[in-house]
Coordinates of C-alpha atoms in Angstrom, one line a residue:
X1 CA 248.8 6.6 215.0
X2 CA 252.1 6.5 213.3
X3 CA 253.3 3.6 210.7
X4 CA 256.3 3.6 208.5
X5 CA 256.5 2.1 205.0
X6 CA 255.2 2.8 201.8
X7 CA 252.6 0.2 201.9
X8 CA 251.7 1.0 205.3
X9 CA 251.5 4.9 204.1
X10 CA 249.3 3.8 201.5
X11 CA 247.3 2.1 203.6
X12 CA 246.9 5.0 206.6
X13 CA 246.3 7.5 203.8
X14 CA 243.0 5.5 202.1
X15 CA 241.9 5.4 205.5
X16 CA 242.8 8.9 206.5
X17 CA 245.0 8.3 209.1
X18 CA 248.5 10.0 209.6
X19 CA 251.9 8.6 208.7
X20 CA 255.2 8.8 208.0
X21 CA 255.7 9.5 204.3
X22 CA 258.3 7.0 203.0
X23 CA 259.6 9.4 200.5
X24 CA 260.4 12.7 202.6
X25 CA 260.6 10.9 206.1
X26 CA 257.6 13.8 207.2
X27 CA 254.8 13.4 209.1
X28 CA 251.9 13.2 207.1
X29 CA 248.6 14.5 209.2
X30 CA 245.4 12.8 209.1
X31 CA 242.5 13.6 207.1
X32 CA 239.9 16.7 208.7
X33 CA 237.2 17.6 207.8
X34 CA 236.9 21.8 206.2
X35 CA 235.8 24.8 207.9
X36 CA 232.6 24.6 205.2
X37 CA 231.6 27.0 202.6
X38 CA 229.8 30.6 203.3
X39 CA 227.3 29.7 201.1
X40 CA 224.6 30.7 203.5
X41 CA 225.9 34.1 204.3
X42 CA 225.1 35.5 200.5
X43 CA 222.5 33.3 199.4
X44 CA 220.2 36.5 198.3
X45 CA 223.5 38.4 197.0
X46 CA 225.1 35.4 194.5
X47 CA 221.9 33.6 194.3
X48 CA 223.2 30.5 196.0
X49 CA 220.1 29.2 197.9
X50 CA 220.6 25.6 196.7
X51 CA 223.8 24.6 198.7
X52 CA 222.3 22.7 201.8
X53 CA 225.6 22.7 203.5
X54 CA 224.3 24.4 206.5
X55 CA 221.6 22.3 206.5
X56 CA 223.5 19.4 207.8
X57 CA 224.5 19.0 211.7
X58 CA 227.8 18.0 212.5
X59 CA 226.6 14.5 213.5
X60 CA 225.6 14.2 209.7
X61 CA 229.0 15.7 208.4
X62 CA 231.0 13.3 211.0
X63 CA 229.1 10.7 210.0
X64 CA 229.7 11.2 206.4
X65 CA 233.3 11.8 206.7
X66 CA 233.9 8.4 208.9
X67 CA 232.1 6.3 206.7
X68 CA 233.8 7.6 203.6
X69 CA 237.3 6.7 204.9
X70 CA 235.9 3.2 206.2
X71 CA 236.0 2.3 202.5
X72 CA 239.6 2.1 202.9
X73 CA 240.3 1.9 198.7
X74 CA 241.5 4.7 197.0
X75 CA 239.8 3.5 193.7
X76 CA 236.5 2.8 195.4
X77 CA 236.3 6.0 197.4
X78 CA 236.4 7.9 193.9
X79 CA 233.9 5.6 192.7
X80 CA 231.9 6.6 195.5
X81 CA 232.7 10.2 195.1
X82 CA 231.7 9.7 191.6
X83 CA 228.0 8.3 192.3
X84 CA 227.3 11.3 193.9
X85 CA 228.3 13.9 191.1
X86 CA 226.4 14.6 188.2
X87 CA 227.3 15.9 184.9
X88 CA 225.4 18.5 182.8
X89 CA 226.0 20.5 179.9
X90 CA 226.1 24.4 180.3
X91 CA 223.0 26.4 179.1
X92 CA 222.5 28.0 176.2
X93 CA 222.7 31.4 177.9
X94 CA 226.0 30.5 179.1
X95 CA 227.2 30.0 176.3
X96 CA 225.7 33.2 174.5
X97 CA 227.4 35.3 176.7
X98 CA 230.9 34.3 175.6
X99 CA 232.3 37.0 173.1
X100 CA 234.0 34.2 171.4
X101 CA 232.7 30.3 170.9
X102 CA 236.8 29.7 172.1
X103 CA 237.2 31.8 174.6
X104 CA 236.1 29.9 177.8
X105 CA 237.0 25.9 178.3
X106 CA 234.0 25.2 180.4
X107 CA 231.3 23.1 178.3
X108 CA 229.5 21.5 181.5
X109 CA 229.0 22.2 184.7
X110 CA 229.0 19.0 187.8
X111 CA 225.8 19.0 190.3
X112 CA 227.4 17.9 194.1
X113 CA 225.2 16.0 196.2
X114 CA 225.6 14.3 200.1
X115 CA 223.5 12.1 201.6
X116 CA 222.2 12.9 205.4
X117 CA 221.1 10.5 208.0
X118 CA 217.6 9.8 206.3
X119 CA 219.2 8.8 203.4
X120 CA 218.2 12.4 201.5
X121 CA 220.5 13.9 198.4
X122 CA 221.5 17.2 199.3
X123 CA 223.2 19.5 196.7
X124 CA 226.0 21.3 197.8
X125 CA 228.6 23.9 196.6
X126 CA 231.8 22.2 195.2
X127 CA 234.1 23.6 198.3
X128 CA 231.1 22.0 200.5
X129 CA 231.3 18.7 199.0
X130 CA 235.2 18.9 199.4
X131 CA 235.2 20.4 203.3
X132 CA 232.1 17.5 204.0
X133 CA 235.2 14.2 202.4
X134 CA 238.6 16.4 203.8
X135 CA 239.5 15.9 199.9
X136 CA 241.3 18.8 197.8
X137 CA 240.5 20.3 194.1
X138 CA 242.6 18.1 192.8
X139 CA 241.3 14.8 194.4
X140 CA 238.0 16.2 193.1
X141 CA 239.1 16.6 189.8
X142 CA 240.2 13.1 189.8
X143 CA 237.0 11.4 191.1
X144 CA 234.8 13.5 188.3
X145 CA 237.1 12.3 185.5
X146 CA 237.5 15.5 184.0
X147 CA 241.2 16.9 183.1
X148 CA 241.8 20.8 182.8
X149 CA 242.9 21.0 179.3
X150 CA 241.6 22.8 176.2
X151 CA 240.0 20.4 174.3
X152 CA 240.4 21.7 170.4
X153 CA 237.2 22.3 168.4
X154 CA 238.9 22.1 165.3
X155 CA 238.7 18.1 164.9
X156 CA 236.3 18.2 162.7
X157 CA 238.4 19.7 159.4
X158 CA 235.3 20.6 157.9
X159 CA 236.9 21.5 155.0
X160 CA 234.8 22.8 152.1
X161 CA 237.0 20.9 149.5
X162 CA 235.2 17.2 148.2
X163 CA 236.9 14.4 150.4
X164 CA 239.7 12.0 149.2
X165 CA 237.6 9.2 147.9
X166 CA 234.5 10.3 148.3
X167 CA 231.9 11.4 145.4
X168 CA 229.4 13.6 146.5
X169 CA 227.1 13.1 144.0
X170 CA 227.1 9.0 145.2
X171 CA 226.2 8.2 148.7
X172 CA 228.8 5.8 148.7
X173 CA 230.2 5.8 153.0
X174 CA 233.0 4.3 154.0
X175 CA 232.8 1.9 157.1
X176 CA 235.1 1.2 159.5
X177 CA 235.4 -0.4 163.3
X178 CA 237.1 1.0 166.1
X179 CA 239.2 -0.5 168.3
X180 CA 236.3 -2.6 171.2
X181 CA 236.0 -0.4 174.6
X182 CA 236.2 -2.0 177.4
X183 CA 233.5 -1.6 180.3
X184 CA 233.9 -0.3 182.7
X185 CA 237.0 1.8 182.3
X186 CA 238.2 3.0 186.1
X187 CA 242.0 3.7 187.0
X188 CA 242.8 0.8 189.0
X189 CA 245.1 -1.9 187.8
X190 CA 242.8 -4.9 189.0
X191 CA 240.8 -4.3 186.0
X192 CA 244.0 -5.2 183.7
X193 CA 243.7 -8.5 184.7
X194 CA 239.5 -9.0 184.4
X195 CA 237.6 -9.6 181.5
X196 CA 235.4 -7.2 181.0
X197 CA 232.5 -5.8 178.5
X198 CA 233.5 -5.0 175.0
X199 CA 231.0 -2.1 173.7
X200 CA 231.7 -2.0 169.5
X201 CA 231.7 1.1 167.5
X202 CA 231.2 0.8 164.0
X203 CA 231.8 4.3 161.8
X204 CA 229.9 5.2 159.0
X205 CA 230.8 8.2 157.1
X206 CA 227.8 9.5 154.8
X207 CA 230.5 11.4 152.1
X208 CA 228.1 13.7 150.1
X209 CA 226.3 15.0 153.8
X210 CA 229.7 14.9 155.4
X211 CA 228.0 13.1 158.7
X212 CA 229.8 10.5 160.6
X213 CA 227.1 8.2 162.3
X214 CA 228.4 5.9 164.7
X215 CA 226.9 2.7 165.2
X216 CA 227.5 1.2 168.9
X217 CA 226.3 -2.0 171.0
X218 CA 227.7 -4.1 173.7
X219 CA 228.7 -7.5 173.6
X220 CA 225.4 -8.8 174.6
X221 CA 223.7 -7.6 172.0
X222 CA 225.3 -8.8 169.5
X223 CA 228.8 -10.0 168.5
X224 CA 231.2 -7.9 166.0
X225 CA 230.3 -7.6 162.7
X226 CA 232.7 -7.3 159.7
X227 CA 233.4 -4.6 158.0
X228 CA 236.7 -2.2 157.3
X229 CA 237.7 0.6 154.8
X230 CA 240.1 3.4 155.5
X231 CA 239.8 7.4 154.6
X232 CA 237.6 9.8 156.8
X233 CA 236.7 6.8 159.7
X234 CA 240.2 6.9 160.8
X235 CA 240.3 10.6 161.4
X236 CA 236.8 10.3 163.4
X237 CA 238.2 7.6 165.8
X238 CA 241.3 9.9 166.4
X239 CA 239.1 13.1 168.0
X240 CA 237.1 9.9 170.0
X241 CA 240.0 8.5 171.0
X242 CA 241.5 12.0 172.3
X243 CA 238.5 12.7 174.4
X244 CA 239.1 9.0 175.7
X245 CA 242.4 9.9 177.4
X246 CA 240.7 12.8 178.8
X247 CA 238.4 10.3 180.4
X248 CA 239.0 8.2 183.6
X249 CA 236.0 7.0 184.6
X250 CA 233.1 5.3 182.3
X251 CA 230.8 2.5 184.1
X252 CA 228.3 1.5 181.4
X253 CA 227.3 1.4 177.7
X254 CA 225.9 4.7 177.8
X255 CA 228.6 6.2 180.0
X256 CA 230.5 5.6 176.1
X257 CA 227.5 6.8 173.8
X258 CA 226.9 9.7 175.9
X259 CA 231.5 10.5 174.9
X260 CA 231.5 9.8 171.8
X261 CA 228.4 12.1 171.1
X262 CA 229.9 14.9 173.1
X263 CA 233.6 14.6 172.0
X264 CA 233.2 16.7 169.2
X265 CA 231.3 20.0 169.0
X266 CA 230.8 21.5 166.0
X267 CA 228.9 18.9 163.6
X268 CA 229.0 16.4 166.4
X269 CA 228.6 12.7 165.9
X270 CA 225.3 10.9 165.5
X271 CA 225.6 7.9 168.1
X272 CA 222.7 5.4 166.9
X273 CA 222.4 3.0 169.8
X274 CA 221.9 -0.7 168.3
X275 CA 219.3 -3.2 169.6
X276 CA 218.7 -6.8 169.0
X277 CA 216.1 -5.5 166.2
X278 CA 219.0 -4.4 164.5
X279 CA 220.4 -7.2 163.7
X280 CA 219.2 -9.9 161.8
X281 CA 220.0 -13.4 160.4
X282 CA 221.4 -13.3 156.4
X283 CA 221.8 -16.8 156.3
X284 CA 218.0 -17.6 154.9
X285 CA 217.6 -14.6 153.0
X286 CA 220.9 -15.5 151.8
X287 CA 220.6 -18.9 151.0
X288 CA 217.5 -18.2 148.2
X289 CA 220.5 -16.4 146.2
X290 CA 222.9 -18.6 143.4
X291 CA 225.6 -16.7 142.7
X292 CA 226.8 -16.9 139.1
X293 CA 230.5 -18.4 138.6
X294 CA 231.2 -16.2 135.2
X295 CA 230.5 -12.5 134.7
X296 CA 228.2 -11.2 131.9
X297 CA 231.6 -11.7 129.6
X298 CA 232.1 -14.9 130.7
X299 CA 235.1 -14.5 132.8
X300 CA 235.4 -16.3 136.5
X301 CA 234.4 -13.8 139.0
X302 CA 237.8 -13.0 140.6
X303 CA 236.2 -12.4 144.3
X304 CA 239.3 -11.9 146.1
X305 CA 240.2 -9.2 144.0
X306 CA 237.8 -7.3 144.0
X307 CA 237.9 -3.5 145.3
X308 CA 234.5 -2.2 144.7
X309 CA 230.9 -3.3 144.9
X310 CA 228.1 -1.5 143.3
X311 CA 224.6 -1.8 143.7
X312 CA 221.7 -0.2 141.4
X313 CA 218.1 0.1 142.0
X314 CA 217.2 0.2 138.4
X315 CA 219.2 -3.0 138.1
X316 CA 217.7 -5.5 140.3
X317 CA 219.6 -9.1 140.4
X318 CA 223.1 -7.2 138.7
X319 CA 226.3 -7.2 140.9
X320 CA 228.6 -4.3 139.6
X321 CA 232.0 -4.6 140.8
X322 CA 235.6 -3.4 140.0
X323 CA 239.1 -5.2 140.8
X324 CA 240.7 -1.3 141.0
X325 CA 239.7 2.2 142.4
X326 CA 241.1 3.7 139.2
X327 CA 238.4 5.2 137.1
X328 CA 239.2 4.2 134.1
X329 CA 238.5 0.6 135.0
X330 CA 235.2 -0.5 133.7
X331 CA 232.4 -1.7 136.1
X332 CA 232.0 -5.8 135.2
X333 CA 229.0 -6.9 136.0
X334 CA 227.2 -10.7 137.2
X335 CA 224.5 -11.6 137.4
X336 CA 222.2 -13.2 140.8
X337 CA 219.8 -16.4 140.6
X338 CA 217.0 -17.0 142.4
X339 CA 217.2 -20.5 143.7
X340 CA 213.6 -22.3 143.6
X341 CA 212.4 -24.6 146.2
X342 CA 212.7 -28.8 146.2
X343 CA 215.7 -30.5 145.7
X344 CA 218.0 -29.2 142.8
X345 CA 218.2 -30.4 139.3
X346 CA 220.3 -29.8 137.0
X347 CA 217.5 -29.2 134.1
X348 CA 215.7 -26.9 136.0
X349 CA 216.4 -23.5 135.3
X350 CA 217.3 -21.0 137.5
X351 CA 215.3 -17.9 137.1
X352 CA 216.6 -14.3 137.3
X353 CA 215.2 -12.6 140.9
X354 CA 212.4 -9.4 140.2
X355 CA 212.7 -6.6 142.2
X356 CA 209.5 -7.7 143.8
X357 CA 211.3 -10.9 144.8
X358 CA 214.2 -9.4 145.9
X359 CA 212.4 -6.7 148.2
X360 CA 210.5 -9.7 149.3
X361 CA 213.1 -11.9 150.6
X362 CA 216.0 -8.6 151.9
X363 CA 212.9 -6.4 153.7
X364 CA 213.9 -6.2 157.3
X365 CA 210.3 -6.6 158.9
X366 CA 210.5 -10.1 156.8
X367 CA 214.0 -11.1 158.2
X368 CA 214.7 -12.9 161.7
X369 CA 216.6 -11.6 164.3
X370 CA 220.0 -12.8 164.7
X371 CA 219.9 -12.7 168.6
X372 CA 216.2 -12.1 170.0
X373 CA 216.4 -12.9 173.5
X374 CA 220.0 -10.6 173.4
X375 CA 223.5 -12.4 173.4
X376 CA 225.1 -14.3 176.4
X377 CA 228.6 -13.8 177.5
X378 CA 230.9 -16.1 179.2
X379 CA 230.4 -17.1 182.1
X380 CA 233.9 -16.5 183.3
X381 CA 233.4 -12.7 182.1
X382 CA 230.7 -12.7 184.1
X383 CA 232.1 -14.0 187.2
X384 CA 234.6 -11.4 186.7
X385 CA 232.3 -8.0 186.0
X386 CA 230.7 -9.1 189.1
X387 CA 233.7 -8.5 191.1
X388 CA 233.9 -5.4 189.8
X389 CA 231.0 -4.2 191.1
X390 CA 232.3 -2.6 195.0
X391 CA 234.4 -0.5 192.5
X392 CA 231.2 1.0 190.1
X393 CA 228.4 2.8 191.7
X394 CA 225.8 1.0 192.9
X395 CA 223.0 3.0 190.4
X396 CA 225.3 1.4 187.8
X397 CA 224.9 -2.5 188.9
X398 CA 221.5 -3.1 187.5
X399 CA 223.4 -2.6 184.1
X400 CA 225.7 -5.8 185.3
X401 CA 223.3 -7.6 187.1
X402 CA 221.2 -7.8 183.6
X403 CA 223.6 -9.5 182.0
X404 CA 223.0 -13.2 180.7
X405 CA 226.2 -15.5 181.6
X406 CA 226.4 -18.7 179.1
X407 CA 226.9 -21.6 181.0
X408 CA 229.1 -23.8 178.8
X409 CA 231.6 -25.9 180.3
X410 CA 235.3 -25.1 180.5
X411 CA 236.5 -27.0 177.7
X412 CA 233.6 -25.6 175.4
X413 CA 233.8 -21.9 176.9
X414 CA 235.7 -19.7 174.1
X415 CA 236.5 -16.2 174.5
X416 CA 236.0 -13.7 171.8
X417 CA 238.9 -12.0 170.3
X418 CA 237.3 -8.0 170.7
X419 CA 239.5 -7.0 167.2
X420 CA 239.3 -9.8 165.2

């Protein structure tokens, strides 16, 4: 069957069918099925007894190979593809044997699997899995996500010397968000156009341990919290965000804890996954807190100028804070009142908060959860993830189908602004 056009190329080519290539004006044949691997002529010599790709009539392998092209999508075939490849990380002996920790680019190995008539998984060889589609290496490379470059281990800049900024003798970290990532993240244009699920990344860098913990959650569970300084966060986010571009394919949440904890080796990340327990509501706790106008000198607190906060255990109640980095400006300090209950009067006097008191009203087991039952998201989001789902493997959707749509009206429903 022969059909000219570029469109109609596309089309033929997602369905395996030949065509005319609009480009070079050649015939383009249709997709077949490979000659198969030898896997079961040397099973006892390489030690390859796991590929089942002898196991599987040729009914089952024409079956597979029709039904694959009856997708007819480029993007969902790799999803497909995708579903049925599973990433692993390479042994310890593996990686032992290398003379040098550099010398080798392979850091995981993929797992190939094809279903048979009764619906089994069957592992295969990687030439199997290609000969059982009539796809190539590099079709296979694409559906895995992987790219074949050397990813440098040097990202970390472990550098012996004390940090810009950072006092080691102080456990004082800088924080910092990333940019949102949006879930899921396939190669297919539709998704420009679709709201999708933001998953938040907020960087903590412990200076005096030199350990960058990243804090991450999606959208429903819990919105995006403030907080932004600058030094070592920014150079974190830049060996995440490389590993990202190396990265086609992620479906869920975890699909993005599971990169950032592996995009760096050497002193790798520490992804704490955040759930509603995590967050809680500031508003009471808060509200039993006066803050005091004047400093202890009398002077108006000057809150929008300030640059640093401190916080002392032996000094319970005292705000320490400085309106510039330098270190010869002193520390100022106010002072915190503990507001009583009943309607306020101006003769009564506020009394200054014990530690007791304030352990009391900041413990965490003591404070509410900001969002118990999880966070909803829009319902036009939703509407929108769900049509995403013929493009995300189906072990994927119970992730989507879990999420809670709010069902405000149009003129009430108001998206969230992911960096803001």
């Amino acid at each position: 069957m022969m059909k000219n056009g570029k469109e109609n190329g596309l089309r033929c080519g997602n369905l395996g069918l030949e065509y005319v290539s609009d480009k070079t004006r050649k015939i383009v044949p249709a997709k077949q099925e490979g000659v198969g691997c030898n896997c079961s002529g040397r099973t006892e010599a390489a030690n390859v007894n796991w590929c089942k790709y002898h196991v599987l009539t040729e009914n089952e392998r024409d079956e597979i190979f029709c039904q694959f092209y009856k997708i007819g999508d480029y993007n969902a075939q790799n999803a497909f593809l995708f579903g049925l490849i599973s990433r692993q990380e390479c042994s310890g002996i593996y990686l032992k044997k290398r003379k040098n920790e550099n010398s080798s680019r392979r850091h995981v190995s993929f797992i190939y699997r094809v279903k048979d008539s009764h619906g089994q998984l069957n592992r295969v060889c990687s030439k199997g899995f290609c000969d059982v589609f009539g796809i190539s290496k590099r079709r296979l490379s694409t559906a895995r996500g992987d790219r074949k470059v050397n990813i440098s281990q040097s990202n970390g800049n472990d550098s012996e010397d004390e940090e810009e900024g950072c006092n080691t003798s102080k456990v004082s970290p800088p924080v910092d968000h990333r940019k949102a990532l949006p879930t899921p993240k396939i190669p297919t244009g539709l998704v420009f156009y679709l709201r999708q699920l933001w998953v938040y990344n907020l960087g903590v860098y412990v200076c005096n341990k030199k350990t960058a913990f990243m804090c991450m959650w999606p959208e429903n569970i819990a919105s995006r919290v403030p907080g932004h300084t600058f030094l070592p966060s920014d150079r974190d986010f830049g060996v995440i965000e490389k590993k990202i571009r190396k990265t086609d394919y992620v479906f869920t949440p975890d699909d993005w804890f599971r990169l950032v904890e592996n995009s760096r080796l050497k002193n790798p990340f520490q992804v704490l996954r955040m759930g509603t327990e995590d967050f809680k509501n500031f508003h009471n706790a808060a509200s039993l807190i006066v803050r005091n106008q004047k400093n202890a000198l009398g002077r108006k607190m000057p809150l929008r100028k300030i640059a640093i906060l401190r916080i002392q255990a032996t000094k319970p109640g005292i705000l320490q804070y400085k309106t510039k980095y330098s270190d010869i400006c002193p520390w100022e300090e106010v002072q915190v009142f503990y507001k009583p209950a009943g309607r306020p009067n101006k003769g009564k006097n506020l009394a200054m908060p014990s530690q007791e008191t304030l352990r009391k009203i900041f413990l965490p087991s003591n404070m509410e959860c900001l969002y118990p039952a999880g966070r909803k998201i829009s319902a036009k989001k939703h509407k929108d993830l769900m049509s995403l789902l013929p493009y995300i493997p189906q072990n994927h959707h119970a992730v989507y189908y879990a999420l809670q749509p709010d069902n405000l009206t149009a003129a009430e429903e108001v998206e969230d602004d992911p960096d803001n």
